[in-house]
Amino acid sequence: MVIPRNADNTRWMPRYRTFFIICALILFFQLYLAFRFFTLNHASNSWSPHKLSKSELSDLDNNVNSARRIKDSLSDDEDLKFGEKDHKNKKQTDKNHSVNRTIVKLRLEELDFVPACEIVTREAISAIHRAKTQKCKQEISNTTCLIQKGLLYPKKLPNFCESKNSVLIGKSLGCFKDEKNFRVLNGYYGNNKDKNSPESCIYLCLQSGFSYAGVQYSTECFCGNDEPSLSLKLPDSSCNMKCPADPHLICGGYYTMNIYYTGVKKFVPQEANESTNSNEPKVKIVFLLTLNGRALRQIKRLIKNLFHKDHYFYIHVDIRQDYLFRELRKLEKTFNNVKVTRKRFATIWGGASLLKMLLSSMRELLQMDWQWDFIINLSESDYPVKTVTRLVDFLSANKNKNFVKSHGREVQRFIQKQGLDKTFVECDTHMWRIGDRKLPWGVQIDGGSDWVALSHNFVSYVANSHPDELVAGLIVLFKYTLLPAESFFHTVLRNSVFCNTYVDNNLHVTNWKRKLGCKCQYKHVVDWCGCSPNDFKPEDWLRIQNTESRQLFFARKFEPIINQAIILKLDQWLYGADFGKKIKNMNSYWHNMYHYLDIDNTDDAILTVSDSISRITSKHLSSNACSINSSTVMEVTYYHHKDIHKKTLVFFEGYLNKIGKMTFETGFKPKNTLIILKQNSISVRLNHIFVGSDYDQKEQVSRNFPRILGPYSEPAIIYEFSTTFDSGSKSNNITFLWLDPTNKLLEVSDIVIDDGFNDGHIKPTFKQPLLPGSWSVKLISKSEIFAEIKFLVIPLRFYSRNLILPTQVELVHGGNSYYKEFDGQWDKFLNHSNKQRLERLALANSKRFGPDLEEWIDNLVLKFYTTDVVCVASGSVNSDCWRDLPKCQDTEWSSLAPDPKSTITTINETSGTFDLW
Ligand SMILES: *[C@@H]1O[C@H](CO)[C@@H](O)[C@H](O)[C@H]1NC(C)=O
Ligand SMILES: *[C@@H]1O[C@H](CO)[C@@H](O)[C@H](O)[C@H]1NC(C)=O
Ligand SMILES: *[C@@H]1O[C@H](CO)[C@@H](O)[C@H](O)[C@H]1NC(C)=O
Ligand SMILES: *[C@@H]1O[C@H](CO)[C@@H](O)[C@H](O)[C@H]1NC(C)=O
Ligand SMILES: *[C@@H]1O[C@H](CO)[C@@H](O)[C@H](O)[C@H]1NC(C)=O
Ligand SMILES: *[C@@H]1O[C@H](CO)[C@@H](O)[C@H](O)[C@H]1NC(C)=O
Ligand SMILES: CC(=O)N[C@H]1CO[C@H](CO)[C@@H](O)[C@@H]1O
């Protein structure tokens, strides 16, 4: 509808006014609701923990590896982000202004089953709506119903720690005087307006591991470890206020408090003994490696570093990581102290299956005939900071102790931050949050880092196939817990007969940089916000060096694809400055991205480009006498040297007519496609700018090293500007115009850079599939195009790793018809002259298939990538054909080049000395 421009202005005024008033009313009402919602939320979250303990002060810089909760509760909006459908709902209710947000009804019509009970909790309903499969929806529904009926969780669990005194549990000490500035119980304070009672307060204090609980002023609960002085004792009548939970009970009074024993003694962790060089037998260690990803060479380097015939390597590879599993199984054949378990699980971040996996692995270990004293948990991103010899000496002096790291903060706060008071259900490789829960009575909750070193005795207790009541109950509890491995072993330790073997040290130093690591980056796998530690880089060296005099033996994280220099530095620190000098290719790193035997995890765009490179190389190598008729990609590998991405290597098999097969390896890298059209104050500061994808906000790097984008990629501009000392330049705006292959403007994005160092990325949301072909981004500053970046969206020859079908090409290569409207201000930067021709071309291209499609792909690949090396790997062809080509084994870049640092050769008595290198 068009509004007439010359309509009488005055006639519009009253309408605007009513409109205005309505808007104001809506706003007011919304604010009121928001306020209501907030207070409600607050009240239901009744124990608002309060800072009292010193430990909290040290909270800011503890090295605990745990999830940190960013918001107290997902706000409505946050929650709605998880599901499209919920989003619609919200819009609807907003429209009729009758926002009753507490009403969320389960849409039964979407379910192919009838829930076993009426599901009313908002979080459970939201989770059921968001879950993908019916099986998962049913699992969430089943669990919710079991909880509603009180059948899932144990209500009470025993405590077998000898330092408890069960006779005293709940015994009253009487009424005591309290003072505002000298609290009798100073460990924890909570205020519960609805449910405070001696019982609920004892429950909390016991859970937090305090010896005394006190109720005061009706609604308050205090916990502490110091015995109240008898001089403060008052007659019982001085405590005279009723409890909110039950008016027949007394909950202290005005600065008077009823104090009770919780029955637990103050917990003091054990000190670890210093290493001694005694003649006692040395301990044997199982390194339990739980692995994910494709960093095979780093894993081998880690194993090589720890290798010793007396120690064992038990390896769990995530069930989705077929490549690692295949490759590591080869070690098993050579070494009888290496086992790769066949009982595999999908271990998502924070997932409950992680605990299932660990217990399953421990049970398997207990049944094997390996003789061991300790299990140490490691991942592909751990690396030792002391030699194994020192580790063994240390553990030998601490036999039967258990090493875990506690959170070191107030327990109730930890419980909330960690989401231990919530039920999570894992299915569809996601952790769904379905509501609040009450932790069982009687157990002290503890947790922190999930890196541990556990003794044989403790492992046989906790992983026993006939667990006692405590362990069985905690296994149920932790089956529905986020990040279970961060609390389960701690909690079992604290409440079992092993409580006096607890050492508060996980032997690890972790590279936390919370500003970078807490971007809520796991939202797609868990209904929670968590943090991750950063990779070590040479600038973090001091942090590693500082572990020298401390009882720390491992550091994390290390990722050679991000930085390998730090690992070499560490090795030289351990084994001498000359270490590695004579070893070949110490500064190279190879990372496999594709293997022809892979079952999944294939990136069709990478495969398409690699395939094209193999075809182009084959053509190049062919001559009359030796003609390669076709080629198949076997492996694709990233090759880094001194932490710079040098090439993407394509290992392929070429077929020669009537002669046979030969394998070659070649490498390619992206061309520079940035054109500076005009030098200005911004362009001179440009360190790099390119279009890529998979930007890692934590490590601030794009993990798509060859910059391969396909129709289903999410392109992003990744940039870095250096600091300027030109005080006149101030802040600068850069506008980016994104043009597709038909020169149509698809998106306008902008950044403001200040005069400091600026880096980051911008990722517009394009609708997929993207139209394949040559795209461009124009960079505008001060109303002038000063640079342009071209980038390729490669048409796919492979779709879900199979050759694309004629029926698929148009869908995949036809782009999409979604375009945003932009106002005319950008028109002057755009060239509309050949628009129709380009559109016709795009349409024709989208129909290309077979050799025609290959030709299109190869032309684009040649435009955007260079390939300059090739070597012969092997072959039955013993002719003069490629006599001049080097053998791959003799090059320094090929994936077949020697890589001693990642080659585990012979078992040697002495480990960690690298004699064999
Ligand atoms: C809002 O209006 C729609 C349609 O007008 C109706 O179906 C829906 O029930 C209403 N929602 C509420 C919360 O009143
Ligand atoms: C919202 O819905 C709940 C549950 O049906 C009801 O008890 C409550 O009164 C409603 N609140 C408002 C403001 O309509
Ligand atoms: C849920 O419970 C029903 C009834 O007890 C059972 O038949 C079904 O297998 C359960 N489904 C899941 C996924 O747990
Ligand atoms: C650790 O030290 C304590 C006290 O010095 C000693 O009694 C104990 O035997 C030591 N433990 C080991 C395993 O050496
Ligand atoms: C740069 O952009 C910001 C926000 O996009 C805007 O407020 C500012 O006025 C712009 N500055 C210039 C010089 O264009
Ligand atoms: C292991 O290392 C020792 C000490 O350097 C060396 O003497 C021995 O020959 C090596 N053993 C094997 C099997 O290579
Ligand atoms: C207790 C335990 O063993 N935890 C960890 C072992 O290592 C993996 C990483 O590979 C962690 O995620 C586990 O939680």
Coordinates of N, CA and C in Angstrom, one line a residue, residues 176-353:
F176 N 21.9 -19.5 70.2 CA 23.1 -18.7 70.3 C 22.9 -17.3 69.9
K177 N 23.7 -16.4 70.5 CA 23.7 -15.0 70.1 C 24.6 -14.8 68.9
D178 N 24.1 -14.0 67.9 CA 24.9 -13.7 66.7 C 25.2 -12.2 66.6
E179 N 26.2 -11.8 65.9 CA 26.5 -10.4 65.7 C 26.7 -10.1 64.2
K180 N 26.3 -8.9 63.9 CA 26.4 -8.6 62.5 C 27.8 -8.7 61.9
N181 N 28.8 -8.2 62.7 CA 30.1 -8.1 62.2 C 31.0 -9.3 62.6
F182 N 30.5 -10.1 63.5 CA 31.2 -11.3 63.9 C 30.3 -12.5 63.8
R183 N 30.1 -13.0 62.6 CA 29.1 -14.1 62.5 C 29.6 -15.4 63.2
V184 N 28.8 -16.0 63.9 CA 29.2 -17.3 64.6 C 29.5 -18.3 63.5
L185 N 28.6 -18.4 62.5 CA 28.8 -19.3 61.4 C 29.1 -18.5 60.2
N186 N 30.3 -18.6 59.7 CA 30.7 -17.7 58.6 C 31.1 -18.3 57.3
G187 N 30.6 -19.5 57.1 CA 30.9 -20.2 55.8 C 30.0 -19.9 54.7
Y188 N 28.7 -19.8 55.0 CA 27.7 -19.6 53.9 C 26.5 -19.0 54.5
Y189 N 25.9 -18.2 53.7 CA 24.6 -17.5 54.1 C 23.6 -17.6 53.0
G190 N 22.4 -18.0 53.4 CA 21.3 -18.0 52.4 C 20.0 -17.5 53.0
N191 N 19.1 -17.1 52.2 CA 17.9 -16.5 52.7 C 16.8 -17.2 51.9
N192 N 15.9 -17.9 52.6 CA 14.8 -18.6 51.9 C 13.5 -18.2 52.5
K193 N 12.7 -17.4 51.9 CA 11.5 -16.8 52.4 C 10.4 -17.8 52.5
D194 N 10.4 -18.9 51.7 CA 9.3 -19.8 51.7 C 9.6 -21.1 52.5
K195 N 10.8 -21.5 52.4 CA 11.0 -22.9 52.8 C 12.0 -23.1 53.9
N196 N 12.4 -22.0 54.6 CA 13.5 -22.2 55.6 C 13.0 -23.0 56.7
S197 N 13.9 -23.9 57.2 CA 13.6 -24.7 58.4 C 14.9 -25.3 58.8
P198 N 15.0 -25.8 60.1 CA 16.3 -26.4 60.5 C 16.7 -27.5 59.5
E199 N 15.7 -28.3 59.1 CA 16.0 -29.4 58.2 C 16.6 -28.9 56.9
S200 N 15.9 -27.9 56.2 CA 16.4 -27.5 54.9 C 17.8 -26.8 55.1
C201 N 18.1 -26.2 56.2 CA 19.3 -25.6 56.5 C 20.4 -26.6 56.7
I202 N 20.1 -27.6 57.4 CA 21.1 -28.7 57.7 C 21.4 -29.4 56.4
Y203 N 20.4 -29.6 55.5 CA 20.6 -30.2 54.2 C 21.6 -29.4 53.4
L204 N 21.4 -28.1 53.4 CA 22.3 -27.3 52.6 C 23.8 -27.3 53.2
C205 N 23.9 -27.2 54.5 CA 25.2 -27.1 55.1 C 25.9 -28.4 54.9
L206 N 25.2 -29.5 55.1 CA 25.8 -30.8 54.9 C 26.3 -30.9 53.5
Q207 N 25.4 -30.6 52.6 CA 25.8 -30.6 51.1 C 27.1 -29.8 50.8
S208 N 27.2 -28.7 51.5 CA 28.4 -27.9 51.3 C 29.6 -28.3 52.2
G209 N 29.4 -29.4 53.0 CA 30.5 -29.9 53.8 C 30.8 -29.2 55.0
F210 N 29.8 -28.4 55.6 CA 30.0 -27.7 56.8 C 29.6 -28.5 58.0
S211 N 30.2 -28.3 59.2 CA 29.9 -29.1 60.4 C 28.7 -28.5 61.1
Y212 N 28.4 -27.2 61.0 CA 27.3 -26.6 61.7 C 26.3 -25.9 60.8
A213 N 25.0 -26.0 61.2 CA 24.0 -25.2 60.5 C 23.2 -24.4 61.5
G214 N 22.9 -23.2 61.1 CA 22.1 -22.4 62.0 C 21.0 -21.6 61.3
V215 N 19.8 -21.6 61.9 CA 18.7 -20.8 61.4 C 18.5 -19.6 62.2
Q216 N 18.2 -18.5 61.5 CA 18.1 -17.2 62.2 C 17.0 -16.3 61.6
Y217 N 16.4 -15.5 62.3 CA 15.5 -14.5 61.8 C 14.5 -15.1 60.8
S218 N 14.0 -16.2 61.2 CA 13.0 -17.0 60.4 C 13.4 -17.5 59.1
T219 N 14.0 -16.6 58.3 CA 14.3 -17.0 56.9 C 15.7 -17.3 56.6
E220 N 16.6 -17.1 57.5 CA 18.0 -17.2 57.2 C 18.7 -18.5 57.6
C221 N 19.7 -18.9 56.8 CA 20.4 -20.1 57.1 C 21.9 -19.8 57.0
F222 N 22.6 -20.2 58.0 CA 24.1 -20.0 58.1 C 24.8 -21.3 58.2
C223 N 25.9 -21.4 57.6 CA 26.7 -22.6 57.8 C 28.2 -22.2 58.2
G224 N 28.8 -23.1 58.9 CA 30.2 -22.8 59.3 C 30.9 -24.1 59.9
N225 N 32.2 -23.9 60.1 CA 32.9 -25.1 60.6 C 33.4 -24.8 62.0
D226 N 33.4 -23.6 62.5 CA 33.9 -23.3 63.8 C 32.9 -23.6 64.9
E227 N 33.3 -24.3 65.9 CA 32.4 -24.6 67.0 C 31.9 -23.3 67.7
P228 N 30.6 -23.1 67.8 CA 30.2 -21.9 68.5 C 30.6 -21.8 69.9
S229 N 31.1 -20.7 70.3 CA 31.6 -20.5 71.7 C 30.4 -20.6 72.7
L230 N 30.7 -21.3 73.8 CA 29.6 -21.5 74.8 C 29.2 -20.2 75.4
S231 N 30.1 -19.2 75.4 CA 29.8 -17.9 76.0 C 28.7 -17.2 75.3
L232 N 28.4 -17.6 74.0 CA 27.3 -17.0 73.3 C 26.0 -17.7 73.5
K233 N 26.0 -18.7 74.2 CA 24.7 -19.5 74.4 C 23.7 -18.7 75.1
L234 N 22.4 -18.8 74.6 CA 21.3 -18.1 75.2 C 20.3 -19.1 75.7
P235 N 19.3 -18.7 76.5 CA 18.2 -19.6 76.8 C 17.4 -19.8 75.6
D236 N 16.8 -21.0 75.5 CA 16.1 -21.4 74.3 C 15.0 -20.3 73.9
S237 N 14.5 -19.7 74.9 CA 13.4 -18.7 74.6 C 13.8 -17.5 73.8
S238 N 15.1 -17.3 73.8 CA 15.6 -16.2 72.9 C 15.5 -16.4 71.5
C239 N 15.3 -17.7 71.1 CA 15.1 -18.0 69.7 C 13.6 -18.3 69.6
N240 N 12.9 -17.3 69.0 CA 11.4 -17.3 69.1 C 10.7 -17.0 67.8
M241 N 11.3 -17.2 66.6 CA 10.6 -16.9 65.4 C 10.3 -18.1 64.7
K242 N 9.1 -18.1 64.0 CA 8.6 -19.3 63.4 C 9.3 -19.5 62.0
C243 N 9.4 -20.8 61.6 CA 10.0 -21.1 60.3 C 8.9 -20.9 59.2
P244 N 9.3 -20.4 58.1 CA 8.4 -20.3 57.0 C 7.9 -21.6 56.5
A245 N 8.7 -22.7 56.6 CA 8.3 -24.0 56.1 C 7.3 -24.6 57.0
D246 N 7.4 -24.3 58.3 CA 6.4 -25.0 59.2 C 6.4 -24.1 60.5
P247 N 5.2 -23.5 60.7 CA 5.1 -22.6 61.9 C 5.2 -23.2 63.2
H248 N 5.2 -24.6 63.2 CA 5.4 -25.3 64.5 C 6.9 -25.3 64.9
L249 N 7.7 -25.0 63.9 CA 9.2 -25.0 64.2 C 9.7 -23.6 64.5
I250 N 10.9 -23.6 65.2 CA 11.5 -22.3 65.5 C 12.7 -22.1 64.6
C251 N 12.8 -20.9 64.1 CA 14.0 -20.6 63.2 C 14.7 -19.4 63.8
G252 N 15.3 -19.5 64.9 CA 16.1 -18.4 65.5 C 15.2 -17.2 65.9
G253 N 15.9 -16.0 65.9 CA 15.2 -14.8 66.2 C 16.1 -13.6 65.7
Y254 N 15.9 -12.5 66.3 CA 16.6 -11.3 65.9 C 18.0 -11.4 66.4
Y255 N 19.0 -11.6 65.5 CA 20.4 -11.9 65.9 C 20.5 -13.0 66.9
T256 N 19.6 -14.0 66.9 CA 19.7 -15.2 67.6 C 19.5 -16.4 66.7
M257 N 20.2 -17.5 67.0 CA 20.3 -18.5 66.0 C 20.2 -19.9 66.7
N258 N 19.3 -20.8 66.1 CA 19.4 -22.2 66.6 C 20.4 -22.9 65.8
I259 N 21.4 -23.5 66.5 CA 22.5 -24.2 65.8 C 22.4 -25.7 65.9
Y260 N 22.7 -26.4 64.8 CA 22.7 -27.9 64.8 C 24.0 -28.4 64.2
Y261 N 24.2 -29.7 64.6 CA 25.3 -30.4 64.0 C 24.8 -31.0 62.6
T262 N 25.7 -30.9 61.6 CA 25.4 -31.6 60.4 C 25.9 -33.0 60.4
G263 N 26.8 -33.3 61.3 CA 27.4 -34.7 61.3 C 28.6 -34.9 60.5
V264 N 29.0 -33.8 59.8 CA 30.3 -34.0 59.0 C 31.4 -33.2 59.7
K265 N 32.6 -33.7 59.5 CA 33.7 -33.0 60.0 C 34.3 -32.1 58.9
K266 N 34.9 -31.0 59.3 CA 35.5 -30.1 58.3 C 36.5 -31.0 57.5
F267 N 36.3 -30.8 56.2 CA 37.1 -31.5 55.2 C 38.5 -30.9 55.0
V268 N 39.5 -31.7 55.1 CA 40.9 -31.2 54.8 C 41.5 -32.2 53.8
P269 N 41.8 -31.7 52.6 CA 42.4 -32.5 51.6 C 43.8 -32.9 52.1
Q270 N 44.3 -34.0 51.5 CA 45.6 -34.5 51.9 C 46.7 -33.7 51.1
E271 N 47.8 -33.6 51.8 CA 49.0 -33.1 51.1 C 49.7 -34.2 50.3
A272 N 50.2 -33.9 49.1 CA 50.9 -34.9 48.4 C 52.4 -35.0 48.9
N273 N 52.9 -36.2 49.0 CA 54.3 -36.3 49.4 C 55.2 -35.8 48.3
E274 N 56.4 -35.3 48.7 CA 57.4 -35.0 47.7 C 58.0 -36.3 47.1
S275 N 58.5 -36.2 45.9 CA 59.1 -37.3 45.3 C 60.3 -37.8 46.1
T276 N 60.4 -39.1 46.2 CA 61.7 -39.6 46.9 C 62.3 -40.6 45.9
N277 N 63.6 -40.7 46.1 CA 64.3 -41.7 45.3 C 64.5 -43.0 46.0
S278 N 63.4 -43.4 46.7 CA 63.6 -44.6 47.5 C 63.6 -45.8 46.5
N279 N 64.0 -47.0 47.1 CA 64.1 -48.2 46.3 C 62.7 -48.9 46.2
E280 N 61.7 -48.3 46.7 CA 60.4 -48.9 46.6 C 60.1 -49.1 45.1
P281 N 59.3 -50.2 44.9 CA 58.9 -50.4 43.5 C 58.1 -49.2 42.9
K282 N 58.4 -48.9 41.7 CA 57.8 -47.8 41.0 C 56.4 -48.1 40.5
V283 N 55.6 -47.1 40.6 CA 54.2 -47.3 40.1 C 54.1 -47.5 38.6
K284 N 53.0 -48.2 38.2 CA 52.8 -48.3 36.8 C 51.5 -47.5 36.5
I285 N 51.5 -46.9 35.4 CA 50.4 -45.9 35.1 C 49.7 -46.4 33.8
V286 N 48.3 -46.2 33.9 CA 47.6 -46.3 32.6 C 47.2 -44.9 32.2
F287 N 47.6 -44.6 31.0 CA 47.2 -43.3 30.4 C 45.9 -43.6 29.7
L288 N 44.9 -43.0 30.2 CA 43.5 -43.2 29.6 C 43.3 -42.0 28.6
L289 N 43.5 -42.3 27.3 CA 43.4 -41.2 26.4 C 41.9 -41.2 25.8
T290 N 41.2 -40.1 26.0 CA 39.9 -40.0 25.4 C 40.0 -39.0 24.3
L291 N 39.9 -39.5 23.1 CA 40.3 -38.7 21.9 C 39.1 -38.3 21.0
N292 N 39.4 -37.2 20.3 CA 38.4 -36.6 19.4 C 39.2 -35.9 18.3
G293 N 38.6 -35.7 17.2 CA 39.2 -34.9 16.2 C 40.1 -35.7 15.2
R294 N 41.1 -35.1 14.6 CA 41.9 -35.8 13.6 C 43.4 -35.5 13.8
A295 N 43.8 -35.1 15.0 CA 45.2 -34.7 15.2 C 46.1 -35.9 15.5
L296 N 46.1 -36.8 14.5 CA 46.8 -38.1 14.7 C 48.3 -37.9 15.1
R297 N 48.9 -37.0 14.4 CA 50.4 -36.9 14.6 C 50.7 -36.4 16.0
Q298 N 49.9 -35.5 16.5 CA 50.1 -35.0 17.8 C 49.8 -36.0 18.8
I299 N 48.8 -36.9 18.6 CA 48.5 -37.9 19.5 C 49.7 -38.9 19.6
K300 N 50.3 -39.2 18.4 CA 51.4 -40.1 18.4 C 52.6 -39.5 19.1
R301 N 52.8 -38.2 18.9 CA 53.9 -37.5 19.6 C 53.7 -37.5 21.1
L302 N 52.5 -37.4 21.6 CA 52.2 -37.5 23.0 C 52.5 -38.9 23.5
I303 N 52.0 -39.9 22.8 CA 52.3 -41.2 23.2 C 53.8 -41.5 23.2
K304 N 54.5 -41.1 22.2 CA 55.9 -41.3 22.1 C 56.6 -40.7 23.3
N305 N 56.2 -39.5 23.7 CA 56.8 -38.8 24.8 C 56.6 -39.5 26.1
L306 N 55.5 -40.2 26.3 CA 55.1 -40.9 27.5 C 55.5 -42.4 27.5
F307 N 56.0 -42.8 26.3 CA 56.1 -44.3 26.1 C 57.1 -44.9 27.1
H308 N 56.7 -46.1 27.6 CA 57.6 -46.9 28.4 C 56.9 -48.2 28.5
K309 N 57.7 -49.3 28.5 CA 57.1 -50.6 28.5 C 56.3 -50.9 29.8
D310 N 56.6 -50.2 30.9 CA 55.9 -50.5 32.1 C 54.6 -49.8 32.2
H311 N 54.4 -48.8 31.3 CA 53.1 -48.1 31.3 C 52.2 -48.5 30.2
Y312 N 50.9 -48.1 30.3 CA 49.9 -48.6 29.4 C 49.2 -47.4 28.8
F313 N 48.7 -47.7 27.6 CA 47.9 -46.7 26.9 C 46.5 -47.3 26.5
Y314 N 45.5 -46.8 27.2 CA 44.2 -47.3 26.9 C 43.5 -46.1 26.2
I315 N 43.0 -46.4 25.0 CA 42.5 -45.3 24.1 C 41.0 -45.4 23.8
H316 N 40.3 -44.4 24.1 CA 38.9 -44.3 23.6 C 38.8 -43.2 22.5
V317 N 38.3 -43.6 21.4 CA 38.1 -42.7 20.3 C 36.6 -42.4 20.1
D318 N 36.2 -41.2 20.1 CA 34.8 -40.9 19.9 C 34.2 -41.7 18.8
I319 N 33.0 -42.1 19.0 CA 32.4 -43.0 18.0 C 32.3 -42.4 16.6
R320 N 32.3 -41.1 16.6 CA 32.1 -40.4 15.3 C 33.4 -40.2 14.6
Q321 N 34.5 -40.5 15.2 CA 35.8 -40.3 14.7 C 36.5 -41.5 14.1
D322 N 36.1 -41.8 12.9 CA 36.4 -43.0 12.3 C 37.9 -43.1 11.9
Y323 N 38.4 -41.9 11.5 CA 39.8 -41.9 11.0 C 40.8 -42.2 12.1
L324 N 40.7 -41.5 13.3 CA 41.6 -41.8 14.4 C 41.5 -43.2 14.8
F325 N 40.3 -43.7 14.9 CA 40.1 -45.1 15.4 C 40.8 -46.0 14.5
R326 N 40.7 -45.9 13.2 CA 41.4 -46.8 12.2 C 42.9 -46.7 12.4
E327 N 43.4 -45.4 12.4 CA 44.8 -45.3 12.4 C 45.4 -45.7 13.8
L328 N 44.8 -45.5 14.9 CA 45.4 -45.8 16.2 C 45.3 -47.3 16.4
R329 N 44.4 -48.0 15.8 CA 44.3 -49.4 16.0 C 45.6 -50.1 15.4
K330 N 46.3 -49.4 14.5 CA 47.5 -50.0 14.0 C 48.6 -50.1 15.1
L331 N 48.5 -49.2 16.1 CA 49.5 -49.3 17.2 C 49.3 -50.5 18.0
E332 N 48.1 -50.9 18.1 CA 47.8 -52.1 18.9 C 48.5 -53.3 18.5
K333 N 48.7 -53.4 17.2 CA 49.3 -54.6 16.6 C 50.8 -54.7 17.0
T334 N 51.4 -53.5 17.1 CA 52.9 -53.5 17.4 C 53.2 -53.5 18.9
F335 N 52.3 -52.9 19.6 CA 52.7 -52.7 21.1 C 51.6 -53.4 21.9
N336 N 52.0 -54.3 22.8 CA 51.0 -54.9 23.7 C 50.6 -54.1 24.9
N337 N 51.2 -52.9 25.1 CA 50.7 -52.1 26.1 C 49.8 -50.9 25.6
V338 N 49.3 -51.1 24.4 CA 48.4 -50.2 23.8 C 47.1 -50.9 23.5
K339 N 46.0 -50.3 24.0 CA 44.7 -50.9 23.6 C 43.7 -49.8 23.2
V340 N 43.1 -50.1 22.1 CA 42.1 -49.1 21.6 C 40.7 -49.8 21.8
T341 N 39.9 -49.2 22.7 CA 38.7 -49.9 23.1 C 37.7 -49.9 21.9
R342 N 36.9 -51.0 21.9 CA 35.9 -51.1 20.9 C 34.5 -50.6 21.4
K343 N 34.5 -50.4 22.7 CA 33.3 -49.9 23.4 C 33.3 -48.4 23.3
R344 N 32.7 -47.9 22.2 CA 32.8 -46.4 22.0 C 31.5 -45.6 22.1
F345 N 31.7 -44.4 22.5 CA 30.6 -43.5 22.8 C 30.7 -42.2 22.0
A346 N 29.6 -41.5 21.8 CA 29.6 -40.2 21.3 C 29.8 -39.3 22.4
T347 N 31.0 -38.7 22.6 CA 31.3 -37.8 23.7 C 31.2 -36.4 23.4
I348 N 29.9 -35.8 23.5 CA 29.8 -34.4 23.2 C 30.2 -33.6 24.4
W349 N 30.5 -32.3 24.1 CA 31.0 -31.4 25.2 C 29.9 -31.4 26.3
G350 N 30.4 -31.7 27.5 CA 29.5 -31.6 28.7 C 28.5 -32.8 28.8
G351 N 28.6 -33.7 27.9 CA 27.5 -34.7 27.8 C 27.6 -35.8 28.9
A352 N 26.5 -36.4 29.2 CA 26.4 -37.4 30.3 C 27.1 -38.7 29.8
S353 N 27.2 -38.9 28.5 CA 27.8 -40.1 28.0 C 29.3 -40.2 28.3

